[in-house]
Each structure stands twice: as C-alpha cells, then as structure tokens.
Short mmCIF file of C-alpha atoms in Angstrom, two decimals:
data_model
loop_
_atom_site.label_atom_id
_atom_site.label_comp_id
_atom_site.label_asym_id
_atom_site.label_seq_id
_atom_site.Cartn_x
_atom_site.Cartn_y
_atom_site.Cartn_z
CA UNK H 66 70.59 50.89 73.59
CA UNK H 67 67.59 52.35 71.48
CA UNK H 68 70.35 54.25 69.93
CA UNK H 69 72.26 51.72 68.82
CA UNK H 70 69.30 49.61 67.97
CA UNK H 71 68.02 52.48 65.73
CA UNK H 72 71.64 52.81 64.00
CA UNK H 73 71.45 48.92 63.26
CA UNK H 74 68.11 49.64 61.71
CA UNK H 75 69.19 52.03 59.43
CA UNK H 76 71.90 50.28 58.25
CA UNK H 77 69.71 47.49 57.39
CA UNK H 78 67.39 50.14 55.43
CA UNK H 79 70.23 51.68 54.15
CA UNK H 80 71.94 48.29 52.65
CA UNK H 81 68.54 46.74 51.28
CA UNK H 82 68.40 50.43 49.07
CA UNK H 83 71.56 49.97 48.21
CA UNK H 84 70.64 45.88 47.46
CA UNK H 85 67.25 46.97 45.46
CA UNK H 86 69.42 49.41 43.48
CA UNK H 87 72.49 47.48 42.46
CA UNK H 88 69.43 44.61 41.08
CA UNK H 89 67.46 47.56 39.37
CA UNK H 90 70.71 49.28 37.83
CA UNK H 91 72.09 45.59 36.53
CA UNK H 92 69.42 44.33 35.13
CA UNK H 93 68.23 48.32 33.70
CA UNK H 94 71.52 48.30 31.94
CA UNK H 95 71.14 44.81 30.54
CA UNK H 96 67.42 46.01 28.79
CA UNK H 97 69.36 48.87 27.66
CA UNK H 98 72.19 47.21 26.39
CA UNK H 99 69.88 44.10 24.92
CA UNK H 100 68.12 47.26 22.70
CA UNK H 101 64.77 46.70 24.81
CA UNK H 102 62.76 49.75 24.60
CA UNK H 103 62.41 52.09 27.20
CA UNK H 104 58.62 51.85 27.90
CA UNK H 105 59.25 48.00 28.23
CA UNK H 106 61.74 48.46 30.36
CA UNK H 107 60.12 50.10 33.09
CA UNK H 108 57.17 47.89 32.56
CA UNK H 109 59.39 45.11 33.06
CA UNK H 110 61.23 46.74 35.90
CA UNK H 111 57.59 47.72 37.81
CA UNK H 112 57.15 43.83 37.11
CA UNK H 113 60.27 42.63 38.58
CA UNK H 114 60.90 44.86 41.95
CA UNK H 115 56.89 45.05 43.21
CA UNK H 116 58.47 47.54 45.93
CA UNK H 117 58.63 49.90 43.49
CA UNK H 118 55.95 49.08 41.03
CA UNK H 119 53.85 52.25 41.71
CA UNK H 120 57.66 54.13 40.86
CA UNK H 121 58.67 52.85 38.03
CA UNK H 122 54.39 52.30 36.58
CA UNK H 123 54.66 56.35 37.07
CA UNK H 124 57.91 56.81 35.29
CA UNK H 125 56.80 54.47 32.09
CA UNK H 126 53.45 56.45 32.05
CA UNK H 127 55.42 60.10 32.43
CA UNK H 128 58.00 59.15 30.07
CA UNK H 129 55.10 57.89 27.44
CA UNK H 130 53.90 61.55 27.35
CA UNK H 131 57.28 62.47 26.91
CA UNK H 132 58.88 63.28 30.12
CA UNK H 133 62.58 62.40 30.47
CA UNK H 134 63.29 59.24 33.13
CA UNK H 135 64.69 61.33 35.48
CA UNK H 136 61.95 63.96 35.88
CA UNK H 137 59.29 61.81 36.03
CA UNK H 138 61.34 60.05 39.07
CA UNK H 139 61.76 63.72 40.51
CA UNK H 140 58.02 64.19 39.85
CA UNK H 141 57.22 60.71 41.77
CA UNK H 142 59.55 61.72 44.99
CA UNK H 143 58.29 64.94 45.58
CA UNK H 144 54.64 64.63 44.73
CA UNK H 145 53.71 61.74 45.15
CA UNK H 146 55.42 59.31 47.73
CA UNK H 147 59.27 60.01 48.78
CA UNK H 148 60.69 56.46 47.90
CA UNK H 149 63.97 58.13 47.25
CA UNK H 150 66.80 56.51 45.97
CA UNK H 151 69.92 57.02 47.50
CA UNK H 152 70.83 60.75 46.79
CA UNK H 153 72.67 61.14 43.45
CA UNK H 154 70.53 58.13 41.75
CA UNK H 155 68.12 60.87 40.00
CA UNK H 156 71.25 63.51 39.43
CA UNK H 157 73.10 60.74 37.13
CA UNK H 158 70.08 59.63 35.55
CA UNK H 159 69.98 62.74 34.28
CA UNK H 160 73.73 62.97 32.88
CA UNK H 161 73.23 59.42 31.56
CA UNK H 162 70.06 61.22 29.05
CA UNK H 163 71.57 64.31 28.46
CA UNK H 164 74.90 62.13 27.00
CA UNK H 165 73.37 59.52 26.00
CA UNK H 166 75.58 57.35 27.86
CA UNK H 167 72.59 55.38 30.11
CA UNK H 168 74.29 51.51 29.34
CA UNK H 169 77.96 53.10 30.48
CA UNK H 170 76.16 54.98 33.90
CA UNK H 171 73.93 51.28 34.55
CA UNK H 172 77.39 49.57 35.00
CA UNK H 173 79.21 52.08 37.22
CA UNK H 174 76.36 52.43 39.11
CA UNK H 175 75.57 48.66 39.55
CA UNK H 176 79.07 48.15 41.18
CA UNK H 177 78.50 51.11 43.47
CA UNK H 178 75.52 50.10 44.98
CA UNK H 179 76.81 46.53 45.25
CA UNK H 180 80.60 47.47 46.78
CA UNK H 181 78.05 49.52 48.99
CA UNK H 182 75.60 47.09 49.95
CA UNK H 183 78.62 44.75 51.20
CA UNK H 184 79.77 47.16 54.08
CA UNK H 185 78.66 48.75 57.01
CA UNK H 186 78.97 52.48 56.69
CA UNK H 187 80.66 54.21 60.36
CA UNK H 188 84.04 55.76 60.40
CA UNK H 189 86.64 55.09 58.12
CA UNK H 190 84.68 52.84 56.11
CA UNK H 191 81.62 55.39 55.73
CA UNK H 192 84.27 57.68 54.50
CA UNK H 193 86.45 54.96 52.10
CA UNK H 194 82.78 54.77 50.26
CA UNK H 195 82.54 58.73 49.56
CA UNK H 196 85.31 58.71 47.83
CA UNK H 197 85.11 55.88 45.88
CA UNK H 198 81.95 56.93 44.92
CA UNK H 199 82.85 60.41 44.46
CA UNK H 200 85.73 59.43 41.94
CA UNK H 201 83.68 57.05 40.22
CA UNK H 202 80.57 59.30 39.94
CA UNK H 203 83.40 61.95 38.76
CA UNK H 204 85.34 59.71 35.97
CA UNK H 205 81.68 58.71 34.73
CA UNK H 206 80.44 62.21 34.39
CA UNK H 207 83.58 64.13 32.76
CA UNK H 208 83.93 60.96 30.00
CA UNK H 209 80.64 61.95 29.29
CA UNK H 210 81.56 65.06 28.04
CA UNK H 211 79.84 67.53 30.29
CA UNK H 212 81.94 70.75 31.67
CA UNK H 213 84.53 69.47 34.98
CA UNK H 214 82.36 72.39 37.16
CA UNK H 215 78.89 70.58 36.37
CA UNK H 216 80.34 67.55 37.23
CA UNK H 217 81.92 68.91 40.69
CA UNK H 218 78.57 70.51 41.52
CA UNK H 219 76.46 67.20 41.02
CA UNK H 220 79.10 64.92 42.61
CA UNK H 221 80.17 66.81 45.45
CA UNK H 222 76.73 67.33 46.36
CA UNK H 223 75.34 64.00 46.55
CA UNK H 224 78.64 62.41 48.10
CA UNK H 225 79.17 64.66 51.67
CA UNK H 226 82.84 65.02 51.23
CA UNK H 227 83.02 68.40 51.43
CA UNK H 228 80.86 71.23 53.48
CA UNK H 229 78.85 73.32 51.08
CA UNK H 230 80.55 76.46 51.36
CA UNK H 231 83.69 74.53 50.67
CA UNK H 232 82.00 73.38 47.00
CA UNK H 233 80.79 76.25 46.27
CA UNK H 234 83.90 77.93 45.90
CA UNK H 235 85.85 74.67 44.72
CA UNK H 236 83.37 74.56 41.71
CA UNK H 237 83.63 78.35 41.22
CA UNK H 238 87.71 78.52 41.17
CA UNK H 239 87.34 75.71 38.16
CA UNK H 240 84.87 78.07 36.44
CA UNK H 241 87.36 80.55 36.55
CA UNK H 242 89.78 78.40 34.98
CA UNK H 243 91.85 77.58 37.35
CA UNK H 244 92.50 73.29 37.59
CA UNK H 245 91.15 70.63 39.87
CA UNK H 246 94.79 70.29 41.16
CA UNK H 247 94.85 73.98 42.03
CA UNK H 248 91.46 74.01 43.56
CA UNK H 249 92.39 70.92 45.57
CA UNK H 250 95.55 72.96 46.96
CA UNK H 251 93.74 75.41 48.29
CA UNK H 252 91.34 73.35 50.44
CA UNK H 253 93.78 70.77 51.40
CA UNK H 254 92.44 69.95 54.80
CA UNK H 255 89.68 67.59 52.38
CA UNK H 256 92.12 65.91 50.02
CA UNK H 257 94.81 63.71 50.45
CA UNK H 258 98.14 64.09 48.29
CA UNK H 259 97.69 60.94 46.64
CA UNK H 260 94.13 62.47 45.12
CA UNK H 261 96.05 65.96 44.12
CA UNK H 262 99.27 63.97 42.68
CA UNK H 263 96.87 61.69 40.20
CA UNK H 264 94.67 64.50 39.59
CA UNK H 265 97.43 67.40 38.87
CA UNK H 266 99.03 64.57 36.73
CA UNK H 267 95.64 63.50 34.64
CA UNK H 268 94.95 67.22 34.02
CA UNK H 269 98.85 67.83 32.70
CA UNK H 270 98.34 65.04 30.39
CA UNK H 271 95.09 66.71 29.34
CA UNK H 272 96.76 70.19 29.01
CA UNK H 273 99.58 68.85 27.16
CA UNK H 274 97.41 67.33 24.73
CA UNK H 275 95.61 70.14 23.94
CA UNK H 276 98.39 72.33 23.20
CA UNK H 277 100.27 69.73 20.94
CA UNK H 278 96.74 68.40 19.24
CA UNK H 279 96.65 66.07 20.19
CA UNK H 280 93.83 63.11 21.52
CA UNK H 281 94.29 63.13 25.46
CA UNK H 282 92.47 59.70 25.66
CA UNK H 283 90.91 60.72 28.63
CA UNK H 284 93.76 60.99 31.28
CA UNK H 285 91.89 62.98 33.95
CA UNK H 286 88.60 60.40 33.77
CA UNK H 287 91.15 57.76 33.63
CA UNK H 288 93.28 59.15 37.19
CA UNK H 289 89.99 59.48 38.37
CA UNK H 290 88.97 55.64 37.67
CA UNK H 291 92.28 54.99 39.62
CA UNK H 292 91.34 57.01 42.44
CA UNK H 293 87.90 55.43 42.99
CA UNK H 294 89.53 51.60 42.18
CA UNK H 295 92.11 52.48 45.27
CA UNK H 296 89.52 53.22 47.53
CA UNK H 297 87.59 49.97 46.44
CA UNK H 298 90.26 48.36 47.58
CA UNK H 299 90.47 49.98 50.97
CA UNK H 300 87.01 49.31 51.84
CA UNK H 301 87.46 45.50 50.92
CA UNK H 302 90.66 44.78 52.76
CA UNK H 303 88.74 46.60 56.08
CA UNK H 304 86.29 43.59 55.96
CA UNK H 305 89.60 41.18 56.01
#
C-alpha cells in the first residue's frame, strides 16, 4: 500500500511539473514571439508562476550580467536549490540559444509537456511518451541545424530509451558516418521497423538531395515529426 500510495504521489508531482512547464513554455514563447525582451520576460515569468520566482528572479539577474538562459538555470539547480525541470528542459534551452530558434523550441515544447501532463506514465504508456518525445526533441534539434550526433547525444540522454552503453556507440557509428538507419539496424532490439523504414527513407531523400543539389526540405526532421505525431496518437487512443 505505501508503495502504491508513494507511486500515486509521484505521478501527481510528476504531472503538476509537467502542468507548470507546458504554462511557462506557452506563455515564454508568446513574450518571445510578441518581441518582449528577455529581461522582461523572466521578470514577468518570476511574476506569473510564484513557485518559481526565486528561479526565474536568478536567471533575469544572471542573464543581465550576461550569462546565457540556460546556464544561469544550470547555475540555479546545482547551487542553489534543485527545482529541476524535467530532464532535457535545460539541454534544449540551450539548442534553442545556440540556433536561435527559442519561439520554434517554446511551441514543441509546450505540446510536450501538455500531451504529458494528460497521461499517467506506467507501461506502455510511459514508453508511447519516450518516443514521442524523443522524435520530437529529435526533428526540433536537427531543423535547427546542429550535427545528427549532437542531437542523438542530448536526446537520447534525457529520454531513457536506450541504456547508455547502447548511445554511446549509436552516437559514435553516426560520427563515423555511417546513417541513423544503419545505426538503428544494428541495435534493433530498441527500434521498431516502422522507426527504421521512415528514418532510412528521410535520410535517402536527404542523400539524394545532396548528390543532385539539390534543397532536401528537411526530409529526415520531417520523418521524424511523423514518428513523434504517431506516437501522439498512441498515447491518446490508450486513454479511449
């Protein structure tokens, strides 16, 4: 019983995070989008979510000195008080600076952490939510122009699809050149053939492009977007 009771507690932890962050990442994106400077922002978010006033009061005053967002959040979960986000909250952050792309992450991650907020995470659902957030997290990452290998290493790592030795030698085959597809291959047990047909099929398209010069328009991120809509799906139908 104490078990069980502590399981339904964490759940209910678990699904007010994911609550707080789908509100913060929403209405984030809708400063940025709005052109609502940065240090207003977070003044305005510290305002708006008093949970997390002494977070985001830290990350105004760090990023006022200069700091980038997601450092000073690093800085404020490791030094000072460990209100952590939900694991790859900081990680993206980070992409969304280092592309520029903050408006485009604010969206994708607003619908994560709502999809997530609306299930209960054991068994197959738990597992449905990986890997739409996996794909999504993926898609978001490679249209944002960093190399496929960074992207594996940050999304693999904050999603627990795969053991650790597993990515580390997934992300070290694609830094030798050889595809996602052919990567995927070799650790089947992990990956379904669905995810290796739409993945083998967005990286021809890619491949094909390149040799003929030609504009790929983003197959790969594209498959990837399908991938992560799928299991969307899945996990909506299982509350039917």
């Amino acid at each position: 019983i104490s078990f069980c009771r502590g399981r339904i507690n964490m759940d209910k932890e678990l699904r007010q995070k994911l609550k707080d962050q789908a509100l913060i990442c929403g209405l984030w994106g809708s400063f940025i989008g709005s052109g609502v400077p940065i240090l207003e922002s977070l003044d305005a978010l510290a305002d708006e979510f008093r949970t997390y006033n002494p977070k985001f009061s830290h990350v105004k005053n760090s990023v006022a000195t200069g700091r980038t967002i997601a450092s000073a959040l690093n800085d404020y979960d490791k030094n000072i008080k460990p209100t952590r986000f939900t694991p790859e909250f900081n990680p993206l952050i980070a992409v969304g600076e280092k592309t520029g792309s903050l408006d485009i992450l604010f969206k994708r991650m607003e619908r994560l952490y709502d999809l997530g907020a609306q299930n209960v995470f054991d068994g197959n659902q738990a597992n449905l939510f990986n890997r739409y957030s996996l794909y999504s997290q993926l898609a978001y990452i490679i249209d944002s122009g960093l190399l496929l290998s960074e992207a594996l290493d940050i999304t693999f790592a904050t999603t627990k699809v795969l053991p650790q030795n597993v990515l580390t030698e997934l992300v070290a085959n694609v830094s030798q050149n050889k595809t996602l597809e052919e990567s995927m291959k070799i650790f089947s047990g992990y990956f379904s053939k669905t995810e290796v047909a739409l993945i083998g099929a967005g990286e021809s398209e890619e491949i094909s492009a390149l040799i003929g010069a030609r504009k790929s328009e983003g197959a790969l991120s594209r498959n990837l977007d399908r991938l992560a809509d799928h299991y969307a799906k899945h996990l909506e139908y299982s509350n039917l």
